[in-house]
Protein backbone atom coordinates (compact mmCIF):
# COMPACT_ATOMS: atom_id res chain seq x y z
CA UNK A 1 0.00 0.00 0.00
CA UNK A 2 1.45 3.35 -1.07
CA UNK A 3 -0.57 5.64 1.21
CA UNK A 4 -0.29 8.61 -1.17
CA UNK A 5 -2.27 11.80 -0.70
CA UNK A 6 -3.64 14.00 -3.50
CA UNK A 7 -0.60 16.29 -3.60
CA UNK A 8 1.64 13.20 -3.69
CA UNK A 9 -0.27 11.90 -6.72
CA UNK A 10 0.05 15.25 -8.48
CA UNK A 11 3.79 15.28 -7.78
CA UNK A 12 4.07 11.72 -9.04
CA UNK A 13 2.21 12.65 -12.22
CA UNK A 14 4.55 15.60 -12.78
CA UNK A 15 7.54 13.33 -12.14
CA UNK A 16 6.37 10.76 -14.70
CA UNK A 17 5.05 13.19 -17.33
CA UNK A 18 7.35 14.71 -19.96
CA UNK A 19 5.33 17.93 -19.95
CA UNK A 20 2.59 17.13 -22.45
CA UNK A 21 -0.05 16.34 -19.81
CA UNK A 22 -0.17 12.64 -20.61
CA UNK A 23 1.80 9.67 -19.30
CA UNK A 24 2.79 7.14 -21.94
CA UNK A 25 3.69 3.57 -21.11
CA UNK A 26 7.35 4.42 -21.74
CA UNK A 27 7.21 7.42 -19.39
CA UNK A 28 5.54 5.29 -16.73
CA UNK A 29 8.12 2.49 -16.99
CA UNK A 30 11.10 4.86 -17.03
CA UNK A 31 9.69 6.84 -14.09
CA UNK A 32 8.91 3.72 -12.10
CA UNK A 33 12.47 2.49 -12.71
CA UNK A 34 13.81 5.73 -11.22
CA UNK A 35 11.70 5.21 -8.10
CA UNK A 36 12.40 1.49 -7.73
CA UNK A 37 14.22 0.59 -4.57
CA UNK A 38 14.16 4.17 -3.34
CA UNK A 39 11.54 4.57 -0.64
CA UNK A 40 12.11 8.32 -0.54
CA UNK A 41 12.92 9.00 -4.21
CA UNK A 42 9.66 10.90 -4.72
CA UNK A 43 10.42 13.09 -1.71
CA UNK A 44 13.91 13.83 -3.02
CA UNK A 45 12.54 14.70 -6.46
CA UNK A 46 9.94 16.98 -4.87
CA UNK A 47 12.63 18.83 -2.92
CA UNK A 48 14.81 19.18 -6.02
CA UNK A 49 11.88 20.65 -7.91
CA UNK A 50 11.13 23.14 -5.14
CA UNK A 51 14.80 24.16 -4.94
CA UNK A 52 14.88 24.75 -8.70
CA UNK A 53 11.78 26.96 -8.50
CA UNK A 54 13.18 28.93 -5.55
CA UNK A 55 16.54 29.30 -7.28
CA UNK A 56 14.85 30.72 -10.37
CA UNK A 57 12.85 33.15 -8.22
CA UNK A 58 16.05 34.31 -6.51
CA UNK A 59 17.77 34.82 -9.87
CA UNK A 60 14.80 36.84 -11.16
CA UNK A 61 14.80 38.97 -8.00
CA UNK A 62 18.54 39.60 -8.34
CA UNK A 63 18.04 40.62 -11.97
CA UNK A 64 15.30 43.03 -10.92
CA UNK A 65 12.57 41.05 -12.68
CA UNK A 66 10.60 40.29 -9.53
CA UNK A 67 9.80 42.22 -6.40
CA UNK A 68 12.22 41.50 -3.57
CA UNK A 69 11.16 38.94 -1.02
CA UNK A 70 10.84 40.27 2.50
CA UNK A 71 11.98 38.01 5.31
CA UNK A 72 10.69 38.60 8.81
CA UNK A 73 12.49 37.49 11.93
CA UNK A 74 10.22 35.61 14.35
CA UNK A 75 9.10 37.73 17.27
CA UNK A 76 9.58 36.57 20.81
CA UNK A 77 7.11 33.85 21.72
CA UNK A 78 6.36 32.87 18.09
CA UNK A 79 9.41 30.74 17.42
CA UNK A 80 8.66 27.13 16.46
PDB file of C-alpha atoms in Angstrom:
ATOM      1  CA  UNK A   1       0.000   0.000   0.000  1.00  0.00           C
ATOM      2  CA  UNK A   2       1.447   3.345  -1.068  1.00  0.00           C
ATOM      3  CA  UNK A   3      -0.573   5.643   1.213  1.00  0.00           C
ATOM      4  CA  UNK A   4      -0.287   8.610  -1.174  1.00  0.00           C
ATOM      5  CA  UNK A   5      -2.270  11.800  -0.701  1.00  0.00           C
ATOM      6  CA  UNK A   6      -3.643  13.996  -3.502  1.00  0.00           C
ATOM      7  CA  UNK A   7      -0.596  16.293  -3.601  1.00  0.00           C
ATOM      8  CA  UNK A   8       1.640  13.202  -3.694  1.00  0.00           C
ATOM      9  CA  UNK A   9      -0.268  11.902  -6.717  1.00  0.00           C
ATOM     10  CA  UNK A  10       0.047  15.250  -8.480  1.00  0.00           C
ATOM     11  CA  UNK A  11       3.788  15.280  -7.776  1.00  0.00           C
ATOM     12  CA  UNK A  12       4.073  11.715  -9.040  1.00  0.00           C
ATOM     13  CA  UNK A  13       2.209  12.648 -12.222  1.00  0.00           C
ATOM     14  CA  UNK A  14       4.555  15.604 -12.780  1.00  0.00           C
ATOM     15  CA  UNK A  15       7.536  13.325 -12.138  1.00  0.00           C
ATOM     16  CA  UNK A  16       6.368  10.761 -14.701  1.00  0.00           C
ATOM     17  CA  UNK A  17       5.054  13.195 -17.329  1.00  0.00           C
ATOM     18  CA  UNK A  18       7.355  14.708 -19.958  1.00  0.00           C
ATOM     19  CA  UNK A  19       5.331  17.931 -19.951  1.00  0.00           C
ATOM     20  CA  UNK A  20       2.591  17.130 -22.451  1.00  0.00           C
ATOM     21  CA  UNK A  21      -0.047  16.344 -19.812  1.00  0.00           C
ATOM     22  CA  UNK A  22      -0.166  12.635 -20.611  1.00  0.00           C
ATOM     23  CA  UNK A  23       1.805   9.672 -19.304  1.00  0.00           C
ATOM     24  CA  UNK A  24       2.791   7.140 -21.938  1.00  0.00           C
ATOM     25  CA  UNK A  25       3.693   3.567 -21.107  1.00  0.00           C
ATOM     26  CA  UNK A  26       7.348   4.421 -21.735  1.00  0.00           C
ATOM     27  CA  UNK A  27       7.207   7.425 -19.385  1.00  0.00           C
ATOM     28  CA  UNK A  28       5.544   5.285 -16.732  1.00  0.00           C
ATOM     29  CA  UNK A  29       8.117   2.493 -16.991  1.00  0.00           C
ATOM     30  CA  UNK A  30      11.096   4.857 -17.025  1.00  0.00           C
ATOM     31  CA  UNK A  31       9.693   6.842 -14.091  1.00  0.00           C
ATOM     32  CA  UNK A  32       8.915   3.715 -12.096  1.00  0.00           C
ATOM     33  CA  UNK A  33      12.466   2.488 -12.706  1.00  0.00           C
ATOM     34  CA  UNK A  34      13.810   5.732 -11.217  1.00  0.00           C
ATOM     35  CA  UNK A  35      11.695   5.211  -8.095  1.00  0.00           C
ATOM     36  CA  UNK A  36      12.401   1.494  -7.735  1.00  0.00           C
ATOM     37  CA  UNK A  37      14.224   0.590  -4.572  1.00  0.00           C
ATOM     38  CA  UNK A  38      14.156   4.175  -3.345  1.00  0.00           C
ATOM     39  CA  UNK A  39      11.539   4.568  -0.643  1.00  0.00           C
ATOM     40  CA  UNK A  40      12.106   8.325  -0.544  1.00  0.00           C
ATOM     41  CA  UNK A  41      12.925   9.005  -4.209  1.00  0.00           C
ATOM     42  CA  UNK A  42       9.664  10.904  -4.721  1.00  0.00           C
ATOM     43  CA  UNK A  43      10.419  13.093  -1.706  1.00  0.00           C
ATOM     44  CA  UNK A  44      13.914  13.833  -3.020  1.00  0.00           C
ATOM     45  CA  UNK A  45      12.539  14.697  -6.462  1.00  0.00           C
ATOM     46  CA  UNK A  46       9.936  16.978  -4.874  1.00  0.00           C
ATOM     47  CA  UNK A  47      12.629  18.827  -2.919  1.00  0.00           C
ATOM     48  CA  UNK A  48      14.813  19.177  -6.024  1.00  0.00           C
ATOM     49  CA  UNK A  49      11.878  20.650  -7.908  1.00  0.00           C
ATOM     50  CA  UNK A  50      11.132  23.138  -5.140  1.00  0.00           C
ATOM     51  CA  UNK A  51      14.797  24.159  -4.936  1.00  0.00           C
ATOM     52  CA  UNK A  52      14.882  24.746  -8.702  1.00  0.00           C
ATOM     53  CA  UNK A  53      11.783  26.964  -8.499  1.00  0.00           C
ATOM     54  CA  UNK A  54      13.176  28.928  -5.554  1.00  0.00           C
ATOM     55  CA  UNK A  55      16.544  29.297  -7.281  1.00  0.00           C
ATOM     56  CA  UNK A  56      14.854  30.722 -10.375  1.00  0.00           C
ATOM     57  CA  UNK A  57      12.852  33.148  -8.220  1.00  0.00           C
ATOM     58  CA  UNK A  58      16.052  34.313  -6.508  1.00  0.00           C
ATOM     59  CA  UNK A  59      17.767  34.824  -9.871  1.00  0.00           C
ATOM     60  CA  UNK A  60      14.798  36.838 -11.158  1.00  0.00           C
ATOM     61  CA  UNK A  61      14.802  38.970  -8.000  1.00  0.00           C
ATOM     62  CA  UNK A  62      18.536  39.602  -8.338  1.00  0.00           C
ATOM     63  CA  UNK A  63      18.040  40.624 -11.968  1.00  0.00           C
ATOM     64  CA  UNK A  64      15.299  43.029 -10.924  1.00  0.00           C
ATOM     65  CA  UNK A  65      12.572  41.050 -12.676  1.00  0.00           C
ATOM     66  CA  UNK A  66      10.604  40.286  -9.533  1.00  0.00           C
ATOM     67  CA  UNK A  67       9.799  42.224  -6.404  1.00  0.00           C
ATOM     68  CA  UNK A  68      12.224  41.495  -3.574  1.00  0.00           C
ATOM     69  CA  UNK A  69      11.157  38.936  -1.024  1.00  0.00           C
ATOM     70  CA  UNK A  70      10.835  40.266   2.502  1.00  0.00           C
ATOM     71  CA  UNK A  71      11.980  38.012   5.307  1.00  0.00           C
ATOM     72  CA  UNK A  72      10.689  38.595   8.806  1.00  0.00           C
ATOM     73  CA  UNK A  73      12.486  37.492  11.931  1.00  0.00           C
ATOM     74  CA  UNK A  74      10.221  35.614  14.354  1.00  0.00           C
ATOM     75  CA  UNK A  75       9.097  37.731  17.267  1.00  0.00           C
ATOM     76  CA  UNK A  76       9.583  36.571  20.812  1.00  0.00           C
ATOM     77  CA  UNK A  77       7.107  33.848  21.725  1.00  0.00           C
ATOM     78  CA  UNK A  78       6.359  32.865  18.092  1.00  0.00           C
ATOM     79  CA  UNK A  79       9.412  30.735  17.425  1.00  0.00           C
ATOM     80  CA  UNK A  80       8.664  27.127  16.455  1.00  0.00           C
TER      81      UNK A  80
END
